[in-house]
């Protein structure tokens, strides 16, 4: 894998905001064990190497510094499996709204 990334490439950086020792005392025990890490995406300001410090410019124009983690990061999140109880709701709401609009229409 090529580790050098050219200026202007979309990348993701990481930066440790709080170490485990710096976490607030009221956070859950499992949360206290890990650092609070910021991940941000933007375009590289200069050529950089994955695993080393890099500066990016975000879509809002902020310039951030962090460890270059990934080149051309993909969006791989999801919303989990469908919830069976929610699947028919869209159809049910349309039926309800049609019924209401027919009842509330002037002259009915």
PDB file of N, CA and C in Angstrom:
ATOM      1  N   UNK A   1       0.843  -1.188   0.000  1.00  0.00           N
ATOM      2  CA  UNK A   1       0.000   0.000   0.000  1.00  0.00           C
ATOM      3  C   UNK A   1       0.881   1.241   0.000  1.00  0.00           C
ATOM      4  N   UNK A   2       0.534   2.173  -0.880  1.00  0.00           N
ATOM      5  CA  UNK A   2       1.276   3.436  -0.954  1.00  0.00           C
ATOM      6  C   UNK A   2       0.987   4.273   0.284  1.00  0.00           C
ATOM      7  N   UNK A   3       2.043   4.648   0.992  1.00  0.00           N
ATOM      8  CA  UNK A   3       1.862   5.424   2.218  1.00  0.00           C
ATOM      9  C   UNK A   3       1.935   6.929   1.974  1.00  0.00           C
ATOM     10  N   UNK A   4       2.585   7.364   0.884  1.00  0.00           N
ATOM     11  CA  UNK A   4       2.687   8.800   0.619  1.00  0.00           C
ATOM     12  C   UNK A   4       1.402   9.241  -0.082  1.00  0.00           C
ATOM     13  N   UNK A   5       0.850  10.348   0.401  1.00  0.00           N
ATOM     14  CA  UNK A   5      -0.407  10.862  -0.138  1.00  0.00           C
ATOM     15  C   UNK A   5      -0.176  12.286  -0.620  1.00  0.00           C
ATOM     16  N   UNK A   6      -0.701  12.572  -1.794  1.00  0.00           N
ATOM     17  CA  UNK A   6      -0.494  13.883  -2.425  1.00  0.00           C
ATOM     18  C   UNK A   6      -1.398  14.963  -1.838  1.00  0.00           C
ATOM     19  N   UNK A   7      -0.899  16.178  -1.846  1.00  0.00           N
ATOM     20  CA  UNK A   7      -1.655  17.372  -1.448  1.00  0.00           C
ATOM     21  C   UNK A   7      -2.971  17.416  -2.224  1.00  0.00           C
ATOM     22  N   UNK A   8      -4.064  17.771  -1.548  1.00  0.00           N
ATOM     23  CA  UNK A   8      -5.353  17.900  -2.198  1.00  0.00           C
ATOM     24  C   UNK A   8      -6.185  16.624  -2.171  1.00  0.00           C
ATOM     25  N   UNK A   9      -5.608  15.506  -1.689  1.00  0.00           N
ATOM     26  CA  UNK A   9      -6.339  14.242  -1.612  1.00  0.00           C
ATOM     27  C   UNK A   9      -7.270  14.253  -0.400  1.00  0.00           C
ATOM     28  N   UNK A  10      -8.464  13.659  -0.551  1.00  0.00           N
ATOM     29  CA  UNK A  10      -9.380  13.523   0.579  1.00  0.00           C
ATOM     30  C   UNK A  10      -8.820  12.472   1.525  1.00  0.00           C
ATOM     31  N   UNK A  11      -8.691  12.832   2.803  1.00  0.00           N
ATOM     32  CA  UNK A  11      -8.107  11.929   3.796  1.00  0.00           C
ATOM     33  C   UNK A  11      -8.853  12.045   5.115  1.00  0.00           C
ATOM     34  N   UNK A  12      -8.502  11.142   6.035  1.00  0.00           N
ATOM     35  CA  UNK A  12      -9.014  11.214   7.402  1.00  0.00           C
ATOM     36  C   UNK A  12      -7.832  11.278   8.345  1.00  0.00           C
ATOM     37  N   UNK A  13      -7.910  12.186   9.321  1.00  0.00           N
ATOM     38  CA  UNK A  13      -6.879  12.277  10.351  1.00  0.00           C
ATOM     39  C   UNK A  13      -7.487  11.931  11.699  1.00  0.00           C
ATOM     40  N   UNK A  14      -6.619  11.572  12.633  1.00  0.00           N
ATOM     41  CA  UNK A  14      -7.040  11.297  14.011  1.00  0.00           C
ATOM     42  C   UNK A  14      -6.199  12.151  14.950  1.00  0.00           C
ATOM     43  N   UNK A  15      -6.842  12.578  16.041  1.00  0.00           N
ATOM     44  CA  UNK A  15      -6.119  13.343  17.051  1.00  0.00           C
ATOM     45  C   UNK A  15      -6.673  12.975  18.417  1.00  0.00           C
ATOM     46  N   UNK A  16      -5.793  12.639  19.361  1.00  0.00           N
ATOM     47  CA  UNK A  16      -6.234  12.328  20.724  1.00  0.00           C
ATOM     48  C   UNK A  16      -6.552  13.650  21.418  1.00  0.00           C
ATOM     49  N   UNK A  17      -7.807  13.788  21.818  1.00  0.00           N
ATOM     50  CA  UNK A  17      -8.254  15.001  22.506  1.00  0.00           C
ATOM     51  C   UNK A  17      -8.006  14.866  24.008  1.00  0.00           C
ATOM     52  N   UNK A  18      -8.370  13.707  24.584  1.00  0.00           N
ATOM     53  CA  UNK A  18      -8.150  13.441  26.007  1.00  0.00           C
ATOM     54  C   UNK A  18      -7.579  12.038  26.171  1.00  0.00           C
ATOM     55  N   UNK A  19      -6.524  11.899  26.967  1.00  0.00           N
ATOM     56  CA  UNK A  19      -6.008  10.569  27.287  1.00  0.00           C
ATOM     57  C   UNK A  19      -6.924   9.946  28.336  1.00  0.00           C
ATOM     58  N   UNK A  20      -6.808   8.632  28.590  1.00  0.00           N
ATOM     59  CA  UNK A  20      -7.662   8.026  29.618  1.00  0.00           C
ATOM     60  C   UNK A  20      -7.543   8.721  30.978  1.00  0.00           C
ATOM     61  N   UNK A  21      -6.360   9.178  31.347  1.00  0.00           N
ATOM     62  CA  UNK A  21      -6.177   9.857  32.646  1.00  0.00           C
ATOM     63  C   UNK A  21      -6.864  11.218  32.680  1.00  0.00           C
ATOM     64  N   UNK A  22      -7.092  11.819  31.523  1.00  0.00           N
ATOM     65  CA  UNK A  22      -7.706  13.145  31.463  1.00  0.00           C
ATOM     66  C   UNK A  22      -9.229  13.090  31.355  1.00  0.00           C
ATOM     67  N   UNK A  23      -9.799  11.882  31.212  1.00  0.00           N
ATOM     68  CA  UNK A  23     -11.261  11.765  31.054  1.00  0.00           C
ATOM     69  C   UNK A  23     -11.966  12.206  32.332  1.00  0.00           C
ATOM     70  N   UNK A  24     -13.163  12.721  32.191  1.00  0.00           N
ATOM     71  CA  UNK A  24     -13.958  13.187  33.324  1.00  0.00           C
ATOM     72  C   UNK A  24     -14.292  12.013  34.242  1.00  0.00           C
ATOM     73  N   UNK A  25     -14.327  12.245  35.559  1.00  0.00           N
ATOM     74  CA  UNK A  25     -14.558  11.147  36.503  1.00  0.00           C
ATOM     75  C   UNK A  25     -15.958  10.539  36.400  1.00  0.00           C
ATOM     76  N   UNK A  26     -16.924  11.278  35.880  1.00  0.00           N
ATOM     77  CA  UNK A  26     -18.295  10.765  35.842  1.00  0.00           C
ATOM     78  C   UNK A  26     -18.596   9.898  34.622  1.00  0.00           C
ATOM     79  N   UNK A  27     -17.650   9.747  33.695  1.00  0.00           N
ATOM     80  CA  UNK A  27     -17.934   8.909  32.524  1.00  0.00           C
ATOM     81  C   UNK A  27     -17.897   7.440  32.944  1.00  0.00           C
ATOM     82  N   UNK A  28     -18.609   6.554  32.226  1.00  0.00           N
ATOM     83  CA  UNK A  28     -18.629   5.128  32.575  1.00  0.00           C
ATOM     84  C   UNK A  28     -17.217   4.537  32.586  1.00  0.00           C
ATOM     85  N   UNK A  29     -17.043   3.478  33.386  1.00  0.00           N
ATOM     86  CA  UNK A  29     -15.719   2.865  33.556  1.00  0.00           C
ATOM     87  C   UNK A  29     -15.107   2.422  32.236  1.00  0.00           C
ATOM     88  N   UNK A  30     -15.916   1.817  31.349  1.00  0.00           N
ATOM     89  CA  UNK A  30     -15.338   1.358  30.083  1.00  0.00           C
ATOM     90  C   UNK A  30     -14.912   2.535  29.205  1.00  0.00           C
ATOM     91  N   UNK A  31     -15.563   3.679  29.354  1.00  0.00           N
ATOM     92  CA  UNK A  31     -15.197   4.875  28.595  1.00  0.00           C
ATOM     93  C   UNK A  31     -13.904   5.471  29.132  1.00  0.00           C
ATOM     94  N   UNK A  32     -13.708   5.399  30.453  1.00  0.00           N
ATOM     95  CA  UNK A  32     -12.489   5.950  31.068  1.00  0.00           C
ATOM     96  C   UNK A  32     -11.236   5.243  30.593  1.00  0.00           C
ATOM     97  N   UNK A  33     -11.382   4.012  30.117  1.00  0.00           N
ATOM     98  CA  UNK A  33     -10.216   3.213  29.740  1.00  0.00           C
ATOM     99  C   UNK A  33      -9.634   3.577  28.381  1.00  0.00           C
ATOM    100  N   UNK A  34     -10.381   4.331  27.596  1.00  0.00           N
ATOM    101  CA  UNK A  34      -9.923   4.637  26.239  1.00  0.00           C
ATOM    102  C   UNK A  34      -9.794   6.145  26.042  1.00  0.00           C
ATOM    103  N   UNK A  35      -8.909   6.588  25.161  1.00  0.00           N
ATOM    104  CA  UNK A  35      -8.783   8.023  24.909  1.00  0.00           C
ATOM    105  C   UNK A  35      -9.968   8.546  24.101  1.00  0.00           C
ATOM    106  N   UNK A  36     -10.227   9.835  24.227  1.00  0.00           N
ATOM    107  CA  UNK A  36     -11.230  10.485  23.392  1.00  0.00           C
ATOM    108  C   UNK A  36     -10.509  10.917  22.112  1.00  0.00           C
ATOM    109  N   UNK A  37     -10.920  10.350  21.005  1.00  0.00           N
ATOM    110  CA  UNK A  37     -10.223  10.571  19.746  1.00  0.00           C
ATOM    111  C   UNK A  37     -11.130  11.315  18.771  1.00  0.00           C
ATOM    112  N   UNK A  38     -10.577  12.360  18.154  1.00  0.00           N
ATOM    113  CA  UNK A  38     -11.287  13.086  17.110  1.00  0.00           C
ATOM    114  C   UNK A  38     -10.858  12.500  15.757  1.00  0.00           C
ATOM    115  N   UNK A  39     -11.827  12.297  14.907  1.00  0.00           N
ATOM    116  CA  UNK A  39     -11.538  11.913  13.522  1.00  0.00           C
ATOM    117  C   UNK A  39     -12.163  12.982  12.640  1.00  0.00           C
ATOM    118  N   UNK A  40     -11.399  13.453  11.693  1.00  0.00           N
ATOM    119  CA  UNK A  40     -11.897  14.495  10.795  1.00  0.00           C
ATOM    120  C   UNK A  40     -11.437  14.193   9.377  1.00  0.00           C
ATOM    121  N   UNK A  41     -12.279  14.603   8.440  1.00  0.00           N
ATOM    122  CA  UNK A  41     -11.961  14.407   7.021  1.00  0.00           C
ATOM    123  C   UNK A  41     -11.790  15.750   6.342  1.00  0.00           C
ATOM    124  N   UNK A  42     -10.908  15.761   5.376  1.00  0.00           N
ATOM    125  CA  UNK A  42     -10.664  16.967   4.609  1.00  0.00           C
ATOM    126  C   UNK A  42      -9.592  16.689   3.582  1.00  0.00           C
ATOM    127  N   UNK A  43      -9.149  17.736   2.908  1.00  0.00           N
ATOM    128  CA  UNK A  43      -8.100  17.564   1.896  1.00  0.00           C
ATOM    129  C   UNK A  43      -6.758  17.956   2.484  1.00  0.00           C
ATOM    130  N   UNK A  44      -5.736  17.208   2.079  1.00  0.00           N
ATOM    131  CA  UNK A  44      -4.390  17.473   2.591  1.00  0.00           C
ATOM    132  C   UNK A  44      -3.898  18.840   2.162  1.00  0.00           C
ATOM    133  N   UNK A  45      -3.287  19.557   3.081  1.00  0.00           N
ATOM    134  CA  UNK A  45      -2.700  20.866   2.789  1.00  0.00           C
ATOM    135  C   UNK A  45      -1.340  20.681   2.117  1.00  0.00           C
ATOM    136  N   UNK A  46      -0.624  19.632   2.502  1.00  0.00           N
ATOM    137  CA  UNK A  46       0.688  19.316   1.926  1.00  0.00           C
ATOM    138  C   UNK A  46       0.766  17.800   1.722  1.00  0.00           C
ATOM    139  N   UNK A  47       1.706  17.333   0.909  1.00  0.00           N
ATOM    140  CA  UNK A  47       1.947  15.902   0.796  1.00  0.00           C
ATOM    141  C   UNK A  47       2.224  15.359   2.200  1.00  0.00           C
ATOM    142  N   UNK A  48       1.806  14.128   2.462  1.00  0.00           N
ATOM    143  CA  UNK A  48       2.005  13.545   3.793  1.00  0.00           C
ATOM    144  C   UNK A  48       2.110  12.027   3.668  1.00  0.00           C
ATOM    145  N   UNK A  49       2.470  11.397   4.784  1.00  0.00           N
ATOM    146  CA  UNK A  49       2.638   9.951   4.828  1.00  0.00           C
ATOM    147  C   UNK A  49       1.663   9.383   5.862  1.00  0.00           C
ATOM    148  N   UNK A  50       0.999   8.282   5.508  1.00  0.00           N
ATOM    149  CA  UNK A  50       0.059   7.646   6.432  1.00  0.00           C
ATOM    150  C   UNK A  50       0.811   7.237   7.697  1.00  0.00           C
ATOM    151  N   UNK A  51       0.225   7.588   8.862  1.00  0.00           N
ATOM    152  CA  UNK A  51       0.843   7.289  10.144  1.00  0.00           C
ATOM    153  C   UNK A  51       1.667   8.438  10.703  1.00  0.00           C
ATOM    154  N   UNK A  52       1.826   9.486   9.908  1.00  0.00           N
ATOM    155  CA  UNK A  52       2.566  10.649  10.377  1.00  0.00           C
ATOM    156  C   UNK A  52       1.643  11.863  10.453  1.00  0.00           C
ATOM    157  N   UNK A  53       2.133  12.928  11.106  1.00  0.00           N
ATOM    158  CA  UNK A  53       1.313  14.123  11.290  1.00  0.00           C
ATOM    159  C   UNK A  53       1.031  14.796   9.950  1.00  0.00           C
ATOM    160  N   UNK A  54      -0.186  15.294   9.816  1.00  0.00           N
ATOM    161  CA  UNK A  54      -0.590  15.955   8.576  1.00  0.00           C
ATOM    162  C   UNK A  54      -1.592  17.061   8.890  1.00  0.00           C
ATOM    163  N   UNK A  55      -1.696  18.018   7.990  1.00  0.00           N
ATOM    164  CA  UNK A  55      -2.683  19.099   8.120  1.00  0.00           C
ATOM    165  C   UNK A  55      -3.709  18.940   7.019  1.00  0.00           C
ATOM    166  N   UNK A  56      -4.978  19.160   7.390  1.00  0.00           N
ATOM    167  CA  UNK A  56      -6.053  19.085   6.408  1.00  0.00           C
ATOM    168  C   UNK A  56      -6.876  20.361   6.457  1.00  0.00           C
ATOM    169  N   UNK A  57      -7.615  20.601   5.361  1.00  0.00           N
ATOM    170  CA  UNK A  57      -8.615  21.664   5.350  1.00  0.00           C
ATOM    171  C   UNK A  57      -9.963  20.980   5.181  1.00  0.00           C
ATOM    172  N   UNK A  58     -10.870  21.234   6.115  1.00  0.00           N
ATOM    173  CA  UNK A  58     -12.190  20.610   6.066  1.00  0.00           C
ATOM    174  C   UNK A  58     -13.086  21.347   5.062  1.00  0.00           C
ATOM    175  N   UNK A  59     -14.259  20.798   4.794  1.00  0.00           N
ATOM    176  CA  UNK A  59     -15.172  21.448   3.847  1.00  0.00           C
ATOM    177  C   UNK A  59     -15.653  22.803   4.351  1.00  0.00           C
ATOM    178  N   UNK A  60     -15.558  23.022   5.676  1.00  0.00           N
ATOM    179  CA  UNK A  60     -15.954  24.324   6.223  1.00  0.00           C
ATOM    180  C   UNK A  60     -14.793  25.299   6.280  1.00  0.00           C
ATOM    181  N   UNK A  61     -13.613  24.861   5.825  1.00  0.00           N
ATOM    182  CA  UNK A  61     -12.469  25.752   5.777  1.00  0.00           C
ATOM    183  C   UNK A  61     -11.570  25.719   7.000  1.00  0.00           C
ATOM    184  N   UNK A  62     -11.884  24.880   7.976  1.00  0.00           N
ATOM    185  CA  UNK A  62     -11.009  24.777   9.159  1.00  0.00           C
ATOM    186  C   UNK A  62      -9.757  23.999   8.791  1.00  0.00           C
ATOM    187  N   UNK A  63      -8.642  24.404   9.356  1.00  0.00           N
ATOM    188  CA  UNK A  63      -7.388  23.666   9.158  1.00  0.00           C
ATOM    189  C   UNK A  63      -7.085  22.927  10.454  1.00  0.00           C
ATOM    190  N   UNK A  64      -6.963  21.611  10.360  1.00  0.00           N
ATOM    191  CA  UNK A  64      -6.729  20.759  11.530  1.00  0.00           C
ATOM    192  C   UNK A  64      -5.455  19.956  11.329  1.00  0.00           C
ATOM    193  N   UNK A  65      -4.838  19.585  12.443  1.00  0.00           N
ATOM    194  CA  UNK A  65      -3.635  18.765  12.415  1.00  0.00           C
ATOM    195  C   UNK A  65      -3.911  17.470  13.174  1.00  0.00           C
ATOM    196  N   UNK A  66      -3.392  16.374  12.633  1.00  0.00           N
ATOM    197  CA  UNK A  66      -3.551  15.081  13.290  1.00  0.00           C
ATOM    198  C   UNK A  66      -2.716  14.041  12.573  1.00  0.00           C
ATOM    199  N   UNK A  67      -2.861  12.809  13.009  1.00  0.00           N
ATOM    200  CA  UNK A  67      -2.136  11.709  12.394  1.00  0.00           C
ATOM    201  C   UNK A  67      -2.929  11.234  11.176  1.00  0.00           C
ATOM    202  N   UNK A  68      -2.267  11.192  10.038  1.00  0.00           N
ATOM    203  CA  UNK A  68      -2.935  10.763   8.808  1.00  0.00           C
ATOM    204  C   UNK A  68      -3.285   9.286   8.914  1.00  0.00           C
ATOM    205  N   UNK A  69      -4.582   8.993   8.877  1.00  0.00           N
ATOM    206  CA  UNK A  69      -5.048   7.623   9.097  1.00  0.00           C
ATOM    207  C   UNK A  69      -5.434   6.902   7.811  1.00  0.00           C
ATOM    208  N   UNK A  70      -6.072   7.622   6.878  1.00  0.00           N
ATOM    209  CA  UNK A  70      -6.619   6.916   5.713  1.00  0.00           C
ATOM    210  C   UNK A  70      -6.721   7.853   4.517  1.00  0.00           C
ATOM    211  N   UNK A  71      -6.445   7.304   3.354  1.00  0.00           N
ATOM    212  CA  UNK A  71      -6.576   8.022   2.084  1.00  0.00           C
ATOM    213  C   UNK A  71      -7.922   7.649   1.467  1.00  0.00           C
ATOM    214  N   UNK A  72      -8.628   8.612   0.923  1.00  0.00           N
ATOM    215  CA  UNK A  72      -9.949   8.394   0.313  1.00  0.00           C
ATOM    216  C   UNK A  72     -10.844   7.511   1.194  1.00  0.00           C
ATOM    217  N   UNK A  73     -11.132   7.961   2.417  1.00  0.00           N
ATOM    218  CA  UNK A  73     -11.922   7.138   3.347  1.00  0.00           C
ATOM    219  C   UNK A  73     -13.347   6.929   2.838  1.00  0.00           C
ATOM    220  N   UNK A  74     -13.822   5.719   3.005  1.00  0.00           N
ATOM    221  CA  UNK A  74     -15.189   5.375   2.580  1.00  0.00           C
ATOM    222  C   UNK A  74     -16.152   5.584   3.746  1.00  0.00           C
ATOM    223  N   UNK A  75     -17.406   5.797   3.415  1.00  0.00           N
ATOM    224  CA  UNK A  75     -18.447   5.835   4.439  1.00  0.00           C
ATOM    225  C   UNK A  75     -18.971   4.414   4.579  1.00  0.00           C
ATOM    226  N   UNK A  76     -18.727   3.781   5.730  1.00  0.00           N
ATOM    227  CA  UNK A  76     -19.136   2.399   5.894  1.00  0.00           C
ATOM    228  C   UNK A  76     -20.083   2.191   7.071  1.00  0.00           C
ATOM    229  N   UNK A  77     -20.721   3.270   7.516  1.00  0.00           N
ATOM    230  CA  UNK A  77     -21.660   3.119   8.626  1.00  0.00           C
ATOM    231  C   UNK A  77     -23.031   2.687   8.092  1.00  0.00           C
ATOM    232  N   UNK A  78     -23.851   2.195   8.973  1.00  0.00           N
ATOM    233  CA  UNK A  78     -25.199   1.785   8.613  1.00  0.00           C
ATOM    234  C   UNK A  78     -26.144   2.046   9.767  1.00  0.00           C
ATOM    235  N   UNK A  79     -27.390   1.665   9.592  1.00  0.00           N
ATOM    236  CA  UNK A  79     -28.380   1.875  10.629  1.00  0.00           C
ATOM    237  C   UNK A  79     -28.835   0.560  11.226  1.00  0.00           C
ATOM    238  N   UNK A  80     -28.077  -0.508  10.983  1.00  0.00           N
ATOM    239  CA  UNK A  80     -28.407  -1.803  11.556  1.00  0.00           C
ATOM    240  C   UNK A  80     -29.506  -2.496  10.778  1.00  0.00           C
ATOM    241  N   UNK A  81     -29.959  -3.603  11.337  1.00  0.00           N
ATOM    242  CA  UNK A  81     -31.015  -4.381  10.684  1.00  0.00           C
ATOM    243  C   UNK A  81     -32.358  -3.670  10.812  1.00  0.00           C
ATOM    244  N   UNK A  82     -33.258  -3.908   9.844  1.00  0.00           N
ATOM    245  CA  UNK A  82     -34.588  -3.305   9.954  1.00  0.00           C
ATOM    246  C   UNK A  82     -35.312  -3.806  11.202  1.00  0.00           C
ATOM    247  N   UNK A  83     -36.092  -2.923  11.798  1.00  0.00           N
ATOM    248  CA  UNK A  83     -36.898  -3.295  12.961  1.00  0.00           C
ATOM    249  C   UNK A  83     -38.273  -3.680  12.430  1.00  0.00           C
ATOM    250  N   UNK A  84     -38.679  -4.965  12.597  1.00  0.00           N
ATOM    251  CA  UNK A  84     -39.925  -5.436  11.975  1.00  0.00           C
ATOM    252  C   UNK A  84     -41.140  -4.575  12.300  1.00  0.00           C
ATOM    253  N   UNK A  85     -41.214  -4.052  13.504  1.00  0.00           N
ATOM    254  CA  UNK A  85     -42.374  -3.247  13.896  1.00  0.00           C
ATOM    255  C   UNK A  85     -42.445  -1.932  13.110  1.00  0.00           C
ATOM    256  N   UNK A  86     -41.284  -1.462  12.612  1.00  0.00           N
ATOM    257  CA  UNK A  86     -41.265  -0.173  11.904  1.00  0.00           C
ATOM    258  C   UNK A  86     -41.467  -0.299  10.398  1.00  0.00           C
ATOM    259  N   UNK A  87     -41.328  -1.492   9.860  1.00  0.00           N
ATOM    260  CA  UNK A  87     -41.412  -1.684   8.409  1.00  0.00           C
ATOM    261  C   UNK A  87     -42.751  -1.205   7.830  1.00  0.00           C
ATOM    262  N   UNK A  88     -43.916  -1.540   8.421  1.00  0.00           N
ATOM    263  CA  UNK A  88     -45.185  -1.119   7.805  1.00  0.00           C
ATOM    264  C   UNK A  88     -45.611   0.306   8.131  1.00  0.00           C
ATOM    265  N   UNK A  89     -44.853   1.018   8.928  1.00  0.00           N
ATOM    266  CA  UNK A  89     -45.305   2.340   9.396  1.00  0.00           C
ATOM    267  C   UNK A  89     -45.518   3.331   8.252  1.00  0.00           C
ATOM    268  N   UNK A  90     -44.628   3.360   7.271  1.00  0.00           N
ATOM    269  CA  UNK A  90     -44.785   4.311   6.170  1.00  0.00           C
ATOM    270  C   UNK A  90     -46.114   4.138   5.463  1.00  0.00           C
ATOM    271  N   UNK A  91     -46.475   2.894   5.174  1.00  0.00           N
ATOM    272  CA  UNK A  91     -47.748   2.623   4.507  1.00  0.00           C
ATOM    273  C   UNK A  91     -48.923   3.011   5.409  1.00  0.00           C
ATOM    274  N   UNK A  92     -48.825   2.679   6.707  1.00  0.00           N
ATOM    275  CA  UNK A  92     -49.904   3.004   7.637  1.00  0.00           C
ATOM    276  C   UNK A  92     -50.100   4.515   7.755  1.00  0.00           C
ATOM    277  N   UNK A  93     -49.008   5.266   7.788  1.00  0.00           N
ATOM    278  CA  UNK A  93     -49.112   6.729   7.905  1.00  0.00           C
ATOM    279  C   UNK A  93     -49.771   7.317   6.656  1.00  0.00           C
ATOM    280  N   UNK A  94     -49.435   6.792   5.471  1.00  0.00           N
ATOM    281  CA  UNK A  94     -50.052   7.304   4.243  1.00  0.00           C
ATOM    282  C   UNK A  94     -51.570   7.081   4.273  1.00  0.00           C
ATOM    283  N   UNK A  95     -51.981   5.909   4.735  1.00  0.00           N
ATOM    284  CA  UNK A  95     -53.417   5.622   4.824  1.00  0.00           C
ATOM    285  C   UNK A  95     -54.086   6.582   5.797  1.00  0.00           C
ATOM    286  N   UNK A  96     -53.445   6.807   6.935  1.00  0.00           N
ATOM    287  CA  UNK A  96     -54.012   7.714   7.938  1.00  0.00           C
ATOM    288  C   UNK A  96     -54.096   9.132   7.380  1.00  0.00           C
ATOM    289  N   UNK A  97     -53.024   9.608   6.718  1.00  0.00           N
ATOM    290  CA  UNK A  97     -53.032  10.967   6.189  1.00  0.00           C
ATOM    291  C   UNK A  97     -54.061  11.144   5.080  1.00  0.00           C
ATOM    292  N   UNK A  98     -54.243  10.138   4.239  1.00  0.00           N
ATOM    293  CA  UNK A  98     -55.265  10.223   3.198  1.00  0.00           C
ATOM    294  C   UNK A  98     -56.642  10.311   3.821  1.00  0.00           C
ATOM    295  N   UNK A  99     -56.861   9.542   4.867  1.00  0.00           N
ATOM    296  CA  UNK A  99     -58.158   9.574   5.561  1.00  0.00           C
ATOM    297  C   UNK A  99     -58.420  10.925   6.171  1.00  0.00           C
ATOM    298  N   UNK A 100     -57.396  11.517   6.785  1.00  0.00           N
ATOM    299  CA  UNK A 100     -57.558  12.831   7.409  1.00  0.00           C
ATOM    300  C   UNK A 100     -57.800  13.898   6.355  1.00  0.00           C
ATOM    301  N   UNK A 101     -57.034  13.859   5.272  1.00  0.00           N
ATOM    302  CA  UNK A 101     -57.177  14.916   4.277  1.00  0.00           C
ATOM    303  C   UNK A 101     -58.563  14.860   3.630  1.00  0.00           C
ATOM    304  N   UNK A 102     -59.105  13.640   3.448  1.00  0.00           N
ATOM    305  CA  UNK A 102     -60.441  13.516   2.867  1.00  0.00           C
ATOM    306  C   UNK A 102     -61.495  14.063   3.829  1.00  0.00           C
ATOM    307  N   UNK A 103     -61.303  13.835   5.125  1.00  0.00           N
ATOM    308  CA  UNK A 103     -62.264  14.301   6.125  1.00  0.00           C
ATOM    309  C   UNK A 103     -62.172  15.815   6.328  1.00  0.00           C
ATOM    310  N   UNK A 104     -60.926  16.366   6.225  1.00  0.00           N
ATOM    311  CA  UNK A 104     -60.707  17.778   6.500  1.00  0.00           C
ATOM    312  C   UNK A 104     -60.876  18.658   5.264  1.00  0.00           C
ATOM    313  N   UNK A 105     -61.019  18.047   4.100  1.00  0.00           N
ATOM    314  CA  UNK A 105     -61.140  18.847   2.880  1.00  0.00           C
ATOM    315  C   UNK A 105     -62.440  19.648   2.897  1.00  0.00           C
ATOM    316  N   UNK A 106     -62.417  20.914   2.424  1.00  0.00           N
ATOM    317  CA  UNK A 106     -63.617  21.740   2.400  1.00  0.00           C
ATOM    318  C   UNK A 106     -64.717  21.103   1.536  1.00  0.00           C
ATOM    319  N   UNK A 107     -65.903  21.207   1.995  1.00  0.00           N
ATOM    320  CA  UNK A 107     -67.039  20.696   1.234  1.00  0.00           C
ATOM    321  C   UNK A 107     -67.300  19.227   1.445  1.00  0.00           C
ATOM    322  N   UNK A 108     -66.595  18.591   2.411  1.00  0.00           N
ATOM    323  CA  UNK A 108     -66.857  17.166   2.646  1.00  0.00           C
ATOM    324  C   UNK A 108     -67.670  16.958   3.891  1.00  0.00           C
TER     325      UNK A 108
END
